[in-house]
Amino acid sequence: MDPYIPNTELEVKEMLKTVGVESTSALFSSLPQEKRVKSLGLPKGLDEFNVFLKLKKMAKKNVDAQNFAYFLGAGIYNHIIPSAVYQIVSRGDFYTAYTPYQAEVSQGSLQTMFEFQTMICELTGMGISNASMYDGASATAEAMLMAARFKKKYKILVADSVHPEYLETVKTYASGPGVKVETFGHDENGMVSIEELKSKIDEKTAGVIVQYPNFFGVIEDLKAIRESSKDVLLIVVTNPISLGFLESPGSFGADIVVGDGQPLGIPMNFGGPSFGFFAIRDDMKLVRTMPGRIIGETVDVDGKRGFVMTLQAREQHIRREKATSNICSNHALGTLYASVYLSLLGPHGLKEIGELNVSKSHYLLEKLEKTGHFKRKFSGEFFNEFVVETDINIPKFKENLLKANIIGPLEMGKLNKISIGTPNNKFSDGDLMFCVTEANSAEEIERLVSVAEVM
Amino acid sequence: MELIFELSKSGRRGFIPPRADVKNYELDLKYVRKTPLNLPEVTEGDVVRHYTNLSRLNYAVDIGFYPLGSCTMKYNPKLNERVASLPGFTDIHPYQDLSTIQGALELMFNLGESLKKISGMDAITLQPAAGAHGEYTGIAIIRQYHRDRKDFERDEIIIPDSAHGTNPASSAMNGFKVVEIKSDDRGMVNVDELKKAVSSHTAGMMLTNPNTLGIFEENVLEISKIVHDAGGLMYYDGANLNAIMGQIRPGDLGFDIVHFNLHKTFSTPHGMGGPGSGPIAVKDYLADFLPIPTISKKGEEYTFDFSHKKSIGRVRSFYGNFSVVVKAYAYILIMGEEGIKKASEMAVLNANYLRAKISKILKVPYNNTCMHEFVATTLPLEEKGIKALDFVKRMLDYGIHPPTVYFPMIVHEDIMVEPTETESKDTLDHFVDIVEKIVKEAEENPEILKDAPHKTPIRRLDDTRAARNPVLRWKGN
């Protein structure tokens, strides 16, 4: 017997009789019999406990943040996750539900998504949010496509201080419809070069993509960027956990704000799943070109408030090849993590988290600079990560950190290999990027510094 | 129910971050938020009660039968959740050095090998985050393949009219025109139409097999040959792989690219609409086009391979939905060769049993042996003014989730039923009883269907109002 397949031998016999066939193999008679597979070559099934042991052994081969201090960021962050988050997302009536196509028995999903949309609007300072995308990178790529669609123009400018994996994703998505992606550079502050941005915007440009705080951790001057990019859509990629403390992109006039929701209560998960968020300014013309599911408020036949998927005339199940995107499954469960997280933190908690990230990362930078081995690469203000140049032996340094139970910084040079063809931004092998969050204690920071001191 | 925002009381806190143990840094004020942030101010208890009460308004696989056609709502084993929440899988960072993530790479490598065996393909990526994302990736591979051969004329993808909407949408996102092929009177691809449709413009064809009517495309070998002879590639939409896994492999039927829905076929939960996972497997001549990085094994070491010269690029950040991959791997380990085979057998038996029973109550337009699902229609009830929607809304009153309605679009007033192998004969019999009861109600008291549901937390909602006067966020009391 199989634990997940209930029919008994006797029942199978009865059912075959009802169907009117001799055996289950007769049900497959429409398959080309000469192509039937004899053996897949998979091993025999195991019992539950032995599968658990096997996977536990595999998990043990990894170094994890329960046992090590992490100073690694660059798109995925080790933040504190309140206990209640895991308890709620583990409820079967949430995680084993399907897309809320039957609204009458999906109000739990629909209302949490509506609340999520409201929270994203609040954080980003935007008017309308969808119910999620896959991740920050694909959300950025979809924003690029939306800008081209809305403006009917086919050139997009991307700052080279945007996460290189996001840039690569944008380039992939641009290649189908033939959108031209051009990058523009940064200055010694690590902020976008306003001069270069201005010089590259022309009448063919649909949109400009910048990141806030950017890939180097530096907080961009969105006011200056907005003033220099009139008549194009300004797309801002942002880290949502920073927005309790930093001013929202919406307040600087962003048209589309996207990002990855992982920092909002979701474990690092080796990079996925998290979710992508996608918000636009309050513009009903713009929303018609927006990708993804959107939840709206309405009433039932008794006049009772309820929620439904709405504005579906944009979506693939209705519009097929004329849809604004092919997206079907999004990352709804990820948005539940975020909604619970943001409800628990509230405005004050999120601001405190932001302050802790800023203060702790600056504390590490100051201590590292004092060792004489590290020099800050960019002078712009930063949130929770920063790039330094160093003269030390990096592999040795990282090895020593590991011995001190620390997962060290990102080696920037390693990112060059992720690009197809020539990288848009050549990173130096001697550059390191450190990330410090509220999950890092002063003791961990000092432990890291003490390893650096003896290098 | 109240919104979490409506529970907010200024001064309440749900979580207190650790006290600062380093000195404060004063950030330049021009970057600091001045706009008020209206997040709820509630306690942990408020949050837990609010979401627990919301969860109780949902229907879910953990609650009961969920026969949504083409969604494969099979049972989600709890072992999957347990192993996916091991710290060695949840609390690891994608940019850790290789020596510290060997277990994760080994698991991804092993799942990839298993999926290759199940599909009969040669190379794989786990990067796509969902089925449609896999489709996007697969069609991008078709595009790059032709471009690489300097064949710039191929700008069409052929898709049957019974296909999911994601197929044409994924093709269009890749810059292709869609050529729709009509189904024949048995619900299958019309081979003569296909012969007329292929040309030097054909880049490829997307085929769901069994199709969304639950019918195996008998002419699949001929279809593959027609498309290949015209110079196109064959794409296998794996939405319905649950019907044939262990019985036949897409790789042996002429398919060049296959996507998997780990959240359908391999038992990972749907999470209210994601995260899923949509790996793409290809034949060896397409391996170089896969997104980077893939995972390879050198001796006993696992590593990322960035060497693909013709790669389409990447379709998202990092390596895919890793924790979904962990769950699917646990499922394959526990099922094994025999279990995988038995799953498709029982899925098909359950569907045929239901078809045989339901065809005596409602009309089943293609009433031959089906695969894992079948389509019935409520057209016989039309004279009573009953639509398929009314019929399924009444099912909600009996405590079961309705099948898919109004899809595929080629059958009128249809309901599409996929029971999956994890449901028992008892459950299926109960479903049949309910269908019988509702048909009787339709004849005796059709109004009860038209007003249904009556017993759900909320009744029929005004979709038109939601679309005409969009309220897409809470705006305060």
PDB file of C-alpha atoms in Angstrom, chain A residues 4 6-7 14-15 18 28 35-37 39-43 45-46 52 55 58-59 61-66 70 72-73 76 80 86 91-99 102-109 111-112 114-115 117-118 122-123 134-135 137 163 165 169 172-173 175-177 191 219 221 243 245-247 268-273 284 296-302 304-305 308 310 316-317 320-321 326 330-333 339 343-344 346-349 352 356 358-360 362-363 366 381 398 414 417-418 420 442, chain B residues 1-4 6 13-15 17-18 21-25 28 30-35 37-42 50-52 54-55 57-62 66 68 71 73 76-78 81-82 85 87-88 90-93 95-97 100-101 103-104 106 117 132-133 136 143 147 163 165-166 168 170 172-174 243 246-248 252 269-275 292 306 312 314-318 321-323 333-334 336-337 350 353 393 409 421-425 457-462 466-467 470-474:
ATOM      1  CA  TYR A   4      -0.933   8.748  -0.580  1.00  0.00           C
ATOM      2  CA  PRO A   6      -6.201   5.166  -1.033  1.00  0.00           C
ATOM      3  CA  ASN A   7      -7.938   2.701  -3.417  1.00  0.00           C
ATOM      4  CA  GLU A  14     -15.086  -2.740  -8.657  1.00  0.00           C
ATOM      5  CA  MET A  15     -14.086   0.462 -10.377  1.00  0.00           C
ATOM      6  CA  THR A  18     -17.894   0.105 -13.644  1.00  0.00           C
ATOM      7  CA  PHE A  28      -3.776   3.389 -21.584  1.00  0.00           C
ATOM      8  CA  LYS A  35       6.701   3.675 -27.062  1.00  0.00           C
ATOM      9  CA  ARG A  36       5.472   2.498 -23.646  1.00  0.00           C
ATOM     10  CA  VAL A  37       8.193   2.709 -21.025  1.00  0.00           C
ATOM     11  CA  SER A  39      11.462   1.104 -16.616  1.00  0.00           C
ATOM     12  CA  LEU A  40      12.221   4.728 -15.758  1.00  0.00           C
ATOM     13  CA  GLY A  41      15.320   3.726 -13.837  1.00  0.00           C
ATOM     14  CA  LEU A  42      14.187   5.367 -10.600  1.00  0.00           C
ATOM     15  CA  PRO A  43      15.009   3.665  -7.308  1.00  0.00           C
ATOM     16  CA  GLY A  45      10.252   3.905  -3.019  1.00  0.00           C
ATOM     17  CA  LEU A  46      11.387   4.472   0.577  1.00  0.00           C
ATOM     18  CA  PHE A  52      13.424  12.149   6.243  1.00  0.00           C
ATOM     19  CA  LEU A  55      17.153  14.610   3.415  1.00  0.00           C
ATOM     20  CA  MET A  58      21.723  16.370   2.851  1.00  0.00           C
ATOM     21  CA  ALA A  59      20.603  19.466   4.752  1.00  0.00           C
ATOM     22  CA  LYS A  61      25.983  19.221   4.451  1.00  0.00           C
ATOM     23  CA  ASN A  62      25.020  22.890   4.108  1.00  0.00           C
ATOM     24  CA  VAL A  63      26.205  25.703   6.344  1.00  0.00           C
ATOM     25  CA  ASP A  64      23.115  27.555   7.613  1.00  0.00           C
ATOM     26  CA  ALA A  65      22.201  30.760   9.403  1.00  0.00           C
ATOM     27  CA  GLN A  66      20.939  28.952  12.501  1.00  0.00           C
ATOM     28  CA  TYR A  70      25.841  35.911   8.014  1.00  0.00           C
ATOM     29  CA  LEU A  72      26.031  38.206   2.920  1.00  0.00           C
ATOM     30  CA  GLY A  73      23.253  40.137   1.156  1.00  0.00           C
ATOM     31  CA  ILE A  76      18.690  37.871  -0.331  1.00  0.00           C
ATOM     32  CA  ILE A  80      14.776  38.210  12.007  1.00  0.00           C
ATOM     33  CA  TYR A  86       5.758  30.504  10.429  1.00  0.00           C
ATOM     34  CA  ARG A  91      -1.952  26.538   8.233  1.00  0.00           C
ATOM     35  CA  GLY A  92      -3.208  24.006   5.698  1.00  0.00           C
ATOM     36  CA  ASP A  93      -6.228  26.126   4.818  1.00  0.00           C
ATOM     37  CA  PHE A  94      -3.789  28.690   3.433  1.00  0.00           C
ATOM     38  CA  TYR A  95      -0.979  26.693   1.887  1.00  0.00           C
ATOM     39  CA  THR A  96      -3.048  23.854   0.400  1.00  0.00           C
ATOM     40  CA  ALA A  97      -5.620  26.176  -1.211  1.00  0.00           C
ATOM     41  CA  TYR A  98      -5.649  26.895  -4.933  1.00  0.00           C
ATOM     42  CA  THR A  99      -5.851  30.222  -6.729  1.00  0.00           C
ATOM     43  CA  GLN A 102     -14.223  30.359  -6.382  1.00  0.00           C
ATOM     44  CA  ALA A 103     -14.454  33.539  -4.361  1.00  0.00           C
ATOM     45  CA  GLU A 104     -17.191  32.287  -2.012  1.00  0.00           C
ATOM     46  CA  VAL A 105     -14.825  29.723  -0.487  1.00  0.00           C
ATOM     47  CA  SER A 106     -11.626  31.759  -0.869  1.00  0.00           C
ATOM     48  CA  GLN A 107     -12.295  34.898   1.138  1.00  0.00           C
ATOM     49  CA  GLY A 108      -9.356  34.067   3.414  1.00  0.00           C
ATOM     50  CA  SER A 109      -6.958  34.169   0.489  1.00  0.00           C
ATOM     51  CA  GLN A 111      -8.820  39.318   1.873  1.00  0.00           C
ATOM     52  CA  THR A 112      -5.187  38.674   2.828  1.00  0.00           C
ATOM     53  CA  PHE A 114      -6.269  42.775  -0.597  1.00  0.00           C
ATOM     54  CA  GLU A 115      -4.599  43.669   2.707  1.00  0.00           C
ATOM     55  CA  GLN A 117      -1.916  45.176  -1.791  1.00  0.00           C
ATOM     56  CA  THR A 118      -2.719  47.947   0.689  1.00  0.00           C
ATOM     57  CA  GLU A 122       1.745  52.136   1.858  1.00  0.00           C
ATOM     58  CA  LEU A 123       5.377  51.010   1.793  1.00  0.00           C
ATOM     59  CA  TYR A 134       7.536  35.455  -8.985  1.00  0.00           C
ATOM     60  CA  ASP A 135      10.483  37.455  -7.643  1.00  0.00           C
ATOM     61  CA  ALA A 137      14.044  40.082 -11.061  1.00  0.00           C
ATOM     62  CA  HIS A 163      21.339  43.960  -9.346  1.00  0.00           C
ATOM     63  CA  GLU A 165      20.873  39.178 -12.084  1.00  0.00           C
ATOM     64  CA  THR A 169      16.584  38.919 -16.550  1.00  0.00           C
ATOM     65  CA  THR A 172      16.246  38.031 -21.558  1.00  0.00           C
ATOM     66  CA  TYR A 173      12.684  39.359 -21.463  1.00  0.00           C
ATOM     67  CA  SER A 175      14.873  39.888 -26.509  1.00  0.00           C
ATOM     68  CA  GLY A 176      11.466  38.511 -27.550  1.00  0.00           C
ATOM     69  CA  PRO A 177       9.614  41.717 -28.366  1.00  0.00           C
ATOM     70  CA  MET A 191      25.010  56.656  -7.370  1.00  0.00           C
ATOM     71  CA  ILE A 219      20.707  55.135  -1.477  1.00  0.00           C
ATOM     72  CA  ASP A 221      18.806  60.412  -5.057  1.00  0.00           C
ATOM     73  CA  LEU A 243      10.987  51.600   3.424  1.00  0.00           C
ATOM     74  CA  PHE A 245      12.907  54.141   7.527  1.00  0.00           C
ATOM     75  CA  LEU A 246      13.626  55.498   4.035  1.00  0.00           C
ATOM     76  CA  GLU A 247      11.263  57.764   2.136  1.00  0.00           C
ATOM     77  CA  MET A 268      16.533  32.926   2.530  1.00  0.00           C
ATOM     78  CA  ASN A 269      15.522  29.559   0.984  1.00  0.00           C
ATOM     79  CA  PHE A 270      18.703  29.457  -1.140  1.00  0.00           C
ATOM     80  CA  GLY A 271      17.221  32.303  -3.190  1.00  0.00           C
ATOM     81  CA  GLY A 272      13.620  31.156  -3.613  1.00  0.00           C
ATOM     82  CA  PRO A 273      10.737  31.107  -3.276  1.00  0.00           C
ATOM     83  CA  MET A 284      -6.593  53.664 -14.303  1.00  0.00           C
ATOM     84  CA  GLY A 296     -10.692  44.204  -5.642  1.00  0.00           C
ATOM     85  CA  GLU A 297     -13.399  44.929  -3.093  1.00  0.00           C
ATOM     86  CA  THR A 298     -17.058  44.392  -3.868  1.00  0.00           C
ATOM     87  CA  VAL A 299     -20.252  43.155  -2.185  1.00  0.00           C
ATOM     88  CA  ASP A 300     -22.219  39.913  -2.340  1.00  0.00           C
ATOM     89  CA  VAL A 301     -25.928  39.554  -3.094  1.00  0.00           C
ATOM     90  CA  ASP A 302     -26.701  40.332   0.550  1.00  0.00           C
ATOM     91  CA  LYS A 304     -21.851  42.036   2.541  1.00  0.00           C
ATOM     92  CA  ARG A 305     -18.275  43.193   1.812  1.00  0.00           C
ATOM     93  CA  VAL A 308     -12.688  39.058  -5.884  1.00  0.00           C
ATOM     94  CA  THR A 310     -10.734  41.797 -10.793  1.00  0.00           C
ATOM     95  CA  GLN A 316      -3.941  35.177 -20.054  1.00  0.00           C
ATOM     96  CA  HIS A 317      -6.902  32.991 -19.132  1.00  0.00           C
ATOM     97  CA  ARG A 320      -4.661  34.541 -24.367  1.00  0.00           C
ATOM     98  CA  GLU A 321      -1.983  35.972 -26.721  1.00  0.00           C
ATOM     99  CA  ASN A 326       1.627  35.063 -19.400  1.00  0.00           C
ATOM    100  CA  ASN A 330       2.110  34.009  -8.704  1.00  0.00           C
ATOM    101  CA  HIS A 331       3.694  33.723  -5.261  1.00  0.00           C
ATOM    102  CA  ALA A 332       0.620  34.186  -3.084  1.00  0.00           C
ATOM    103  CA  LEU A 333       1.932  32.303  -0.058  1.00  0.00           C
ATOM    104  CA  SER A 339       1.374  40.560   5.362  1.00  0.00           C
ATOM    105  CA  SER A 343       1.218  43.486  10.643  1.00  0.00           C
ATOM    106  CA  LEU A 344       3.463  42.309  13.484  1.00  0.00           C
ATOM    107  CA  GLY A 346       3.784  47.890  12.315  1.00  0.00           C
ATOM    108  CA  PRO A 347       5.098  51.335  11.369  1.00  0.00           C
ATOM    109  CA  HIS A 348       7.258  51.670  14.483  1.00  0.00           C
ATOM    110  CA  GLY A 349       8.790  48.216  14.358  1.00  0.00           C
ATOM    111  CA  GLU A 352      13.343  50.495  14.172  1.00  0.00           C
ATOM    112  CA  LEU A 356      19.204  49.007  13.261  1.00  0.00           C
ATOM    113  CA  VAL A 358      21.750  51.455   9.097  1.00  0.00           C
ATOM    114  CA  SER A 359      23.540  51.716  12.445  1.00  0.00           C
ATOM    115  CA  LYS A 360      24.928  48.171  12.484  1.00  0.00           C
ATOM    116  CA  HIS A 362      27.960  51.615   9.633  1.00  0.00           C
ATOM    117  CA  TYR A 363      29.444  50.193  12.820  1.00  0.00           C
ATOM    118  CA  GLU A 366      33.974  51.911  10.763  1.00  0.00           C
ATOM    119  CA  GLU A 381      24.886  57.043   2.034  1.00  0.00           C
ATOM    120  CA  LYS A 398      36.850  33.789   4.035  1.00  0.00           C
ATOM    121  CA  LYS A 414      32.444  36.334  -8.855  1.00  0.00           C
ATOM    122  CA  LYS A 417      30.420  35.113 -14.765  1.00  0.00           C
ATOM    123  CA  ILE A 418      26.645  35.479 -14.441  1.00  0.00           C
ATOM    124  CA  ILE A 420      25.878  36.335 -21.016  1.00  0.00           C
ATOM    125  CA  ALA A 442      27.503  43.561  18.032  1.00  0.00           C
TER     126      ALA A 442
ATOM    127  CA  MET B   1     -14.575  40.122   8.447  1.00  0.00           C
ATOM    128  CA  GLU B   2     -12.749  43.255   9.522  1.00  0.00           C
ATOM    129  CA  LEU B   3      -9.547  44.151   7.757  1.00  0.00           C
ATOM    130  CA  ILE B   4      -6.351  44.027   9.809  1.00  0.00           C
ATOM    131  CA  GLU B   6      -9.552  48.197  11.007  1.00  0.00           C
ATOM    132  CA  ARG B  13       2.920  46.482  19.012  1.00  0.00           C
ATOM    133  CA  GLY B  14       3.142  42.945  17.632  1.00  0.00           C
ATOM    134  CA  PHE B  15       6.890  42.433  17.570  1.00  0.00           C
ATOM    135  CA  PRO B  17      13.102  44.169  17.502  1.00  0.00           C
ATOM    136  CA  PRO B  18      16.247  43.685  19.604  1.00  0.00           C
ATOM    137  CA  ASP B  21      23.784  47.229  20.791  1.00  0.00           C
ATOM    138  CA  VAL B  22      25.849  49.566  18.624  1.00  0.00           C
ATOM    139  CA  LYS B  23      25.909  53.334  18.431  1.00  0.00           C
ATOM    140  CA  ASN B  24      23.301  55.115  16.363  1.00  0.00           C
ATOM    141  CA  TYR B  25      24.173  56.388  12.892  1.00  0.00           C
ATOM    142  CA  ASP B  28      21.206  62.169   5.862  1.00  0.00           C
ATOM    143  CA  LYS B  30      16.801  63.907   2.997  1.00  0.00           C
ATOM    144  CA  TYR B  31      16.522  60.125   2.666  1.00  0.00           C
ATOM    145  CA  VAL B  32      14.521  59.520   5.834  1.00  0.00           C
ATOM    146  CA  ARG B  33      10.795  58.841   5.559  1.00  0.00           C
ATOM    147  CA  LYS B  34       8.570  61.772   6.347  1.00  0.00           C
ATOM    148  CA  THR B  35       5.390  60.415   4.759  1.00  0.00           C
ATOM    149  CA  LEU B  37       3.366  54.821   7.089  1.00  0.00           C
ATOM    150  CA  ASN B  38      -0.106  53.435   7.701  1.00  0.00           C
ATOM    151  CA  LEU B  39       0.630  49.854   8.633  1.00  0.00           C
ATOM    152  CA  PRO B  40      -1.604  48.219  11.239  1.00  0.00           C
ATOM    153  CA  GLU B  41      -0.699  48.653  14.919  1.00  0.00           C
ATOM    154  CA  VAL B  42      -1.767  45.394  16.516  1.00  0.00           C
ATOM    155  CA  HIS B  50      -7.083  37.677  12.438  1.00  0.00           C
ATOM    156  CA  TYR B  51      -5.245  35.358  10.069  1.00  0.00           C
ATOM    157  CA  THR B  52      -6.510  32.191  11.726  1.00  0.00           C
ATOM    158  CA  LEU B  54      -9.357  34.344   7.673  1.00  0.00           C
ATOM    159  CA  SER B  55      -7.876  30.933   6.984  1.00  0.00           C
ATOM    160  CA  LEU B  57     -12.958  31.098   5.252  1.00  0.00           C
ATOM    161  CA  ASN B  58     -10.903  29.102   2.738  1.00  0.00           C
ATOM    162  CA  TYR B  59     -11.459  25.781   1.098  1.00  0.00           C
ATOM    163  CA  ALA B  60      -8.257  23.728   0.716  1.00  0.00           C
ATOM    164  CA  VAL B  61      -6.906  20.285  -0.147  1.00  0.00           C
ATOM    165  CA  ASP B  62      -6.457  19.656   3.585  1.00  0.00           C
ATOM    166  CA  TYR B  66     -10.766  19.614  -4.933  1.00  0.00           C
ATOM    167  CA  LEU B  68     -10.274  21.227 -10.436  1.00  0.00           C
ATOM    168  CA  CYS B  71      -4.854  21.729 -11.779  1.00  0.00           C
ATOM    169  CA  MET B  73      -4.997  19.157  -6.786  1.00  0.00           C
ATOM    170  CA  ASN B  76       0.162  17.530  -0.265  1.00  0.00           C
ATOM    171  CA  PRO B  77       2.188  15.146   1.929  1.00  0.00           C
ATOM    172  CA  LYS B  78       3.289  16.529   5.278  1.00  0.00           C
ATOM    173  CA  GLU B  81       6.700  20.408   4.499  1.00  0.00           C
ATOM    174  CA  ARG B  82       8.822  18.943   7.264  1.00  0.00           C
ATOM    175  CA  SER B  85      11.676  23.501   6.679  1.00  0.00           C
ATOM    176  CA  PRO B  87      17.355  24.913   8.608  1.00  0.00           C
ATOM    177  CA  GLY B  88      19.966  23.441   6.255  1.00  0.00           C
ATOM    178  CA  THR B  90      15.662  27.283   4.557  1.00  0.00           C
ATOM    179  CA  ASP B  91      18.477  29.312   6.086  1.00  0.00           C
ATOM    180  CA  ILE B  92      21.063  29.173   3.309  1.00  0.00           C
ATOM    181  CA  HIS B  93      22.082  32.001   1.022  1.00  0.00           C
ATOM    182  CA  TYR B  95      25.814  33.323  -2.845  1.00  0.00           C
ATOM    183  CA  GLN B  96      27.476  31.065  -0.260  1.00  0.00           C
ATOM    184  CA  ASP B  97      30.702  29.405  -1.359  1.00  0.00           C
ATOM    185  CA  THR B 100      29.072  25.280   2.122  1.00  0.00           C
ATOM    186  CA  ILE B 101      26.091  24.340  -0.085  1.00  0.00           C
ATOM    187  CA  GLY B 103      23.818  19.345   0.130  1.00  0.00           C
ATOM    188  CA  ALA B 104      21.584  21.847  -1.671  1.00  0.00           C
ATOM    189  CA  GLU B 106      23.239  17.557  -4.577  1.00  0.00           C
ATOM    190  CA  LYS B 117      14.333   9.949 -16.324  1.00  0.00           C
ATOM    191  CA  ALA B 132       3.879  29.606 -17.311  1.00  0.00           C
ATOM    192  CA  HIS B 133       7.396  30.722 -16.456  1.00  0.00           C
ATOM    193  CA  TYR B 136       8.210  31.290 -21.351  1.00  0.00           C
ATOM    194  CA  ARG B 143      13.471  31.314 -30.510  1.00  0.00           C
ATOM    195  CA  ARG B 147      18.200  32.510 -34.395  1.00  0.00           C
ATOM    196  CA  ALA B 163      -4.694  24.817 -24.818  1.00  0.00           C
ATOM    197  CA  GLY B 165      -4.262  30.573 -22.075  1.00  0.00           C
ATOM    198  CA  THR B 166      -0.682  30.625 -20.856  1.00  0.00           C
ATOM    199  CA  PRO B 168      -0.464  31.705 -26.482  1.00  0.00           C
ATOM    200  CA  SER B 170       3.999  32.754 -23.418  1.00  0.00           C
ATOM    201  CA  ALA B 172       3.432  36.277 -27.613  1.00  0.00           C
ATOM    202  CA  MET B 173       5.835  37.409 -24.846  1.00  0.00           C
ATOM    203  CA  ASN B 174       8.607  35.855 -26.877  1.00  0.00           C
ATOM    204  CA  ALA B 243      -1.779  11.083 -16.426  1.00  0.00           C
ATOM    205  CA  GLY B 246       5.752   6.104 -15.664  1.00  0.00           C
ATOM    206  CA  GLN B 247       3.613   4.942 -18.636  1.00  0.00           C
ATOM    207  CA  ILE B 248       5.221   6.802 -21.508  1.00  0.00           C
ATOM    208  CA  ASP B 252      10.057   9.208 -26.719  1.00  0.00           C
ATOM    209  CA  PRO B 269       1.142  22.638  -2.410  1.00  0.00           C
ATOM    210  CA  HIS B 270      -0.441  25.435  -4.456  1.00  0.00           C
ATOM    211  CA  GLY B 271      -0.163  28.064  -1.717  1.00  0.00           C
ATOM    212  CA  MET B 272      -3.308  30.015  -2.811  1.00  0.00           C
ATOM    213  CA  GLY B 273      -1.719  30.443  -6.258  1.00  0.00           C
ATOM    214  CA  GLY B 274       1.985  29.888  -5.801  1.00  0.00           C
ATOM    215  CA  PRO B 275       4.875  29.439  -5.324  1.00  0.00           C
ATOM    216  CA  ILE B 292      22.469  29.762 -16.604  1.00  0.00           C
ATOM    217  CA  PHE B 306      27.926  28.977 -16.329  1.00  0.00           C
ATOM    218  CA  ILE B 312      18.818  32.456 -23.448  1.00  0.00           C
ATOM    219  CA  ARG B 314      18.271  33.992 -17.022  1.00  0.00           C
ATOM    220  CA  VAL B 315      14.545  34.225 -16.380  1.00  0.00           C
ATOM    221  CA  ARG B 316      14.717  35.207 -12.698  1.00  0.00           C
ATOM    222  CA  SER B 317      17.207  35.676  -9.882  1.00  0.00           C
ATOM    223  CA  PHE B 318      19.212  32.803  -8.398  1.00  0.00           C
ATOM    224  CA  ASN B 321      12.141  27.885  -6.084  1.00  0.00           C
ATOM    225  CA  PHE B 322      14.463  25.732  -4.042  1.00  0.00           C
ATOM    226  CA  SER B 323      12.110  24.754  -1.222  1.00  0.00           C
ATOM    227  CA  LEU B 333      11.910   9.376  -3.090  1.00  0.00           C
ATOM    228  CA  ILE B 334       8.903   8.103  -1.211  1.00  0.00           C
ATOM    229  CA  GLY B 336       9.857   5.453  -6.205  1.00  0.00           C
ATOM    230  CA  GLU B 337       9.558   3.813  -9.615  1.00  0.00           C
ATOM    231  CA  ASN B 350     -10.405   7.533 -10.792  1.00  0.00           C
ATOM    232  CA  TYR B 353     -14.753   5.800 -12.870  1.00  0.00           C
ATOM    233  CA  LYS B 393     -21.978  27.206  -7.127  1.00  0.00           C
ATOM    234  CA  MET B 409     -13.428  27.047 -24.284  1.00  0.00           C
ATOM    235  CA  GLU B 421      -5.062   9.462  -7.547  1.00  0.00           C
ATOM    236  CA  THR B 422      -5.113  10.605  -3.930  1.00  0.00           C
ATOM    237  CA  GLU B 423      -8.912  10.462  -3.670  1.00  0.00           C
ATOM    238  CA  SER B 424     -10.733   7.307  -2.654  1.00  0.00           C
ATOM    239  CA  LYS B 425     -13.687   5.590  -4.293  1.00  0.00           C
ATOM    240  CA  PRO B 457     -19.122  32.472   4.375  1.00  0.00           C
ATOM    241  CA  ILE B 458     -20.104  34.880   1.648  1.00  0.00           C
ATOM    242  CA  ARG B 459     -22.535  34.536  -1.257  1.00  0.00           C
ATOM    243  CA  ARG B 460     -22.217  35.361  -4.944  1.00  0.00           C
ATOM    244  CA  LEU B 461     -20.111  38.469  -5.369  1.00  0.00           C
ATOM    245  CA  ASP B 462     -20.658  41.357  -7.737  1.00  0.00           C
ATOM    246  CA  ALA B 466     -15.522  45.309  -8.711  1.00  0.00           C
ATOM    247  CA  ALA B 467     -14.379  45.946 -12.283  1.00  0.00           C
ATOM    248  CA  PRO B 470     -12.194  49.372  -8.761  1.00  0.00           C
ATOM    249  CA  VAL B 471     -11.366  49.460  -5.047  1.00  0.00           C
ATOM    250  CA  LEU B 472      -7.923  47.887  -5.014  1.00  0.00           C
ATOM    251  CA  ARG B 473      -6.680  48.912  -1.587  1.00  0.00           C
ATOM    252  CA  TRP B 474      -8.047  49.939   1.782  1.00  0.00           C
TER     253      TRP B 474
END
